[in-house]
Amino acid sequence: MLITHDTRCALDTVVDLVNTAPEDATAPDGLQDVALLADFVRNHEISDVGVLSEFDLSAVRKIRGRFTAVFSTQDPRTAAGLINDLVAAAGTTPRLTDHDGYDWHVHYFAPGASVADHLAADCGMALAYFVVAGEQERLRRCEAPDCRRAFVDLSRNRSRRYCDSRTCGNRLHVAAYRARRKEAAG
């Protein structure tokens, strides 16, 4: 599956956006306030965003929940419906652009769109490519029992199981190794 630079950036953004949601009632929200939303926008180099407000924060949290649902479903028809609703509500206006030193690429948000509409349009279209290509199964949640972070499995054989092999994957492999050693010794 060919993934262009702008699609990859949108995928990284949507994964990070979904992962800002608190995993339970005791965990902090990664988008607690407008300042954290501004950091998110800056860190992901989201272009054409004006001054952010509480309204923007609320709207982004709402679409975050809808993107979370896309990563939570295994059914392509359900994912397609969720994505269609996100993209349609954003009022997409595909246009070619070559800003900030990047070659020509497509933006799906209308000029002057809110940050929520921007995210819904660009990130929604990036996820749409996976559904269209029959690759929706690559939109996953970490299989570590104490982690449910979202990720996109871009491995050649679709075998990635953990959000990060250095943390979740390694931790589980070490735990399994220790359990085997304890069983063998005991």
mmCIF file of C-alpha atoms in Angstrom, residues 23-138:
data_model
loop_
_atom_site.group_PDB
_atom_site.id
_atom_site.type_symbol
_atom_site.label_atom_id
_atom_site.label_comp_id
_atom_site.label_asym_id
_atom_site.label_seq_id
_atom_site.Cartn_x
_atom_site.Cartn_y
_atom_site.Cartn_z
ATOM 1 C CA GLU A 23 -7.809 5.391 29.118
ATOM 2 C CA ASP A 24 -9.963 5.426 32.265
ATOM 3 C CA ALA A 25 -11.547 7.818 34.731
ATOM 4 C CA THR A 26 -8.298 8.224 36.687
ATOM 5 C CA ALA A 27 -6.041 9.039 33.724
ATOM 6 C CA PRO A 28 -5.514 12.652 32.650
ATOM 7 C CA ASP A 29 -6.854 13.923 29.356
ATOM 8 C CA GLY A 30 -4.034 14.718 26.940
ATOM 9 C CA LEU A 31 -6.123 17.655 25.740
ATOM 10 C CA GLN A 32 -7.097 19.122 29.109
ATOM 11 C CA ASP A 33 -7.004 22.713 27.970
ATOM 12 C CA VAL A 34 -6.516 25.046 25.022
ATOM 13 C CA ALA A 35 -2.770 25.286 25.701
ATOM 14 C CA LEU A 36 -2.383 21.518 25.265
ATOM 15 C CA LEU A 37 -4.449 21.685 22.074
ATOM 16 C CA ALA A 38 -2.144 24.451 20.822
ATOM 17 C CA ASP A 39 0.873 22.240 21.624
ATOM 18 C CA PHE A 40 -0.756 19.370 19.734
ATOM 19 C CA VAL A 41 -1.381 21.607 16.700
ATOM 20 C CA ARG A 42 2.199 22.925 16.794
ATOM 21 C CA ASN A 43 3.810 19.501 17.313
ATOM 22 C CA HIS A 44 1.885 18.041 14.382
ATOM 23 C CA GLU A 45 2.539 21.063 12.169
ATOM 24 C CA ILE A 46 -1.150 21.486 11.421
ATOM 25 C CA SER A 47 -1.322 24.380 8.985
ATOM 26 C CA ASP A 48 -3.891 27.135 8.539
ATOM 27 C CA VAL A 49 -5.053 27.139 12.164
ATOM 28 C CA GLY A 50 -5.909 30.456 13.726
ATOM 29 C CA VAL A 51 -6.280 31.362 17.383
ATOM 30 C CA LEU A 52 -7.653 28.402 19.326
ATOM 31 C CA SER A 53 -10.530 28.626 21.804
ATOM 32 C CA GLU A 54 -12.534 26.521 24.248
ATOM 33 C CA PHE A 55 -14.955 25.882 21.389
ATOM 34 C CA ASP A 56 -12.099 24.375 19.342
ATOM 35 C CA LEU A 57 -11.051 22.225 22.281
ATOM 36 C CA SER A 58 -14.587 20.892 22.706
ATOM 37 C CA ALA A 59 -14.959 20.216 18.970
ATOM 38 C CA VAL A 60 -11.610 18.400 18.774
ATOM 39 C CA ARG A 61 -12.493 16.235 21.765
ATOM 40 C CA LYS A 62 -15.770 15.333 20.046
ATOM 41 C CA ILE A 63 -14.107 14.214 16.817
ATOM 42 C CA ARG A 64 -11.433 12.423 18.869
ATOM 43 C CA GLY A 65 -14.215 10.238 20.236
ATOM 44 C CA ARG A 66 -15.441 9.511 16.729
ATOM 45 C CA PHE A 67 -11.939 8.591 15.562
ATOM 46 C CA THR A 68 -11.599 6.382 18.639
ATOM 47 C CA ALA A 69 -14.680 4.505 17.445
ATOM 48 C CA VAL A 70 -13.007 3.890 14.058
ATOM 49 C CA PHE A 71 -10.034 2.250 15.807
ATOM 50 C CA SER A 72 -12.395 0.235 17.999
ATOM 51 C CA THR A 73 -14.449 -1.416 15.270
ATOM 52 C CA GLN A 74 -13.464 -4.447 13.245
ATOM 53 C CA ASP A 75 -16.311 -3.983 10.771
ATOM 54 C CA PRO A 76 -15.352 -2.086 7.580
ATOM 55 C CA ARG A 77 -18.954 -0.985 6.997
ATOM 56 C CA THR A 78 -19.118 0.570 10.466
ATOM 57 C CA ALA A 79 -15.709 2.222 9.980
ATOM 58 C CA ALA A 80 -16.809 3.558 6.593
ATOM 59 C CA GLY A 81 -19.953 5.064 8.110
ATOM 60 C CA LEU A 82 -18.004 6.723 10.913
ATOM 61 C CA ILE A 83 -15.431 8.113 8.489
ATOM 62 C CA ASN A 84 -18.105 9.293 6.043
ATOM 63 C CA ASP A 85 -19.857 11.175 8.849
ATOM 64 C CA LEU A 86 -16.600 12.824 9.984
ATOM 65 C CA VAL A 87 -15.559 13.880 6.495
ATOM 66 C CA ALA A 88 -19.033 15.078 5.486
ATOM 67 C CA ALA A 89 -19.476 17.142 8.660
ATOM 68 C CA ALA A 90 -16.121 18.806 7.988
ATOM 69 C CA GLY A 91 -17.332 20.105 4.627
ATOM 70 C CA THR A 92 -14.337 18.796 2.734
ATOM 71 C CA THR A 93 -12.922 20.799 -0.119
ATOM 72 C CA PRO A 94 -10.035 18.892 -1.726
ATOM 73 C CA ARG A 95 -7.312 21.178 -3.015
ATOM 74 C CA LEU A 96 -3.707 20.854 -4.097
ATOM 75 C CA THR A 97 -1.079 22.752 -2.132
ATOM 76 C CA ASP A 98 2.706 22.895 -1.833
ATOM 77 C CA HIS A 99 3.266 24.808 1.402
ATOM 78 C CA ASP A 100 6.167 24.813 3.869
ATOM 79 C CA GLY A 101 8.678 23.209 1.517
ATOM 80 C CA TYR A 102 6.580 20.092 0.820
ATOM 81 C CA ASP A 103 5.846 18.971 -2.715
ATOM 82 C CA TRP A 104 2.331 18.972 -4.090
ATOM 83 C CA HIS A 105 -0.177 17.207 -1.900
ATOM 84 C CA VAL A 106 -3.902 17.278 -1.207
ATOM 85 C CA HIS A 107 -5.580 19.022 1.694
ATOM 86 C CA TYR A 108 -9.194 18.068 2.233
ATOM 87 C CA PHE A 109 -10.204 20.867 4.571
ATOM 88 C CA ALA A 110 -11.650 24.122 3.343
ATOM 89 C CA PRO A 111 -9.531 27.268 3.702
ATOM 90 C CA GLY A 112 -10.298 28.871 7.061
ATOM 91 C CA ALA A 113 -11.724 25.622 8.489
ATOM 92 C CA SER A 114 -11.676 25.090 12.224
ATOM 93 C CA VAL A 115 -8.982 22.831 13.646
ATOM 94 C CA ALA A 116 -11.642 20.160 14.301
ATOM 95 C CA ASP A 117 -12.845 20.268 10.687
ATOM 96 C CA HIS A 118 -9.243 20.245 9.506
ATOM 97 C CA LEU A 119 -8.512 17.112 11.541
ATOM 98 C CA ALA A 120 -11.798 15.437 10.594
ATOM 99 C CA ALA A 121 -11.207 16.007 6.881
ATOM 100 C CA ASP A 122 -7.495 15.206 6.513
ATOM 101 C CA CYS A 123 -7.342 12.426 9.103
ATOM 102 C CA GLY A 124 -10.682 11.008 7.996
ATOM 103 C CA MET A 125 -9.461 10.762 4.412
ATOM 104 C CA ALA A 126 -6.221 9.103 5.530
ATOM 105 C CA LEU A 127 -8.254 6.444 7.357
ATOM 106 C CA ALA A 128 -10.618 6.156 4.387
ATOM 107 C CA TYR A 129 -7.722 4.969 2.215
ATOM 108 C CA PHE A 130 -7.259 1.999 4.544
ATOM 109 C CA VAL A 131 -10.912 1.008 4.333
ATOM 110 C CA VAL A 132 -10.928 1.398 0.531
ATOM 111 C CA ALA A 133 -7.767 -0.709 0.212
ATOM 112 C CA GLY A 134 -9.272 -3.458 2.391
ATOM 113 C CA GLU A 135 -6.613 -2.730 5.021
ATOM 114 C CA GLN A 136 -8.819 -1.480 7.869
ATOM 115 C CA GLU A 137 -7.421 -4.274 10.047
ATOM 116 C CA ARG A 138 -4.207 -2.246 10.203
#
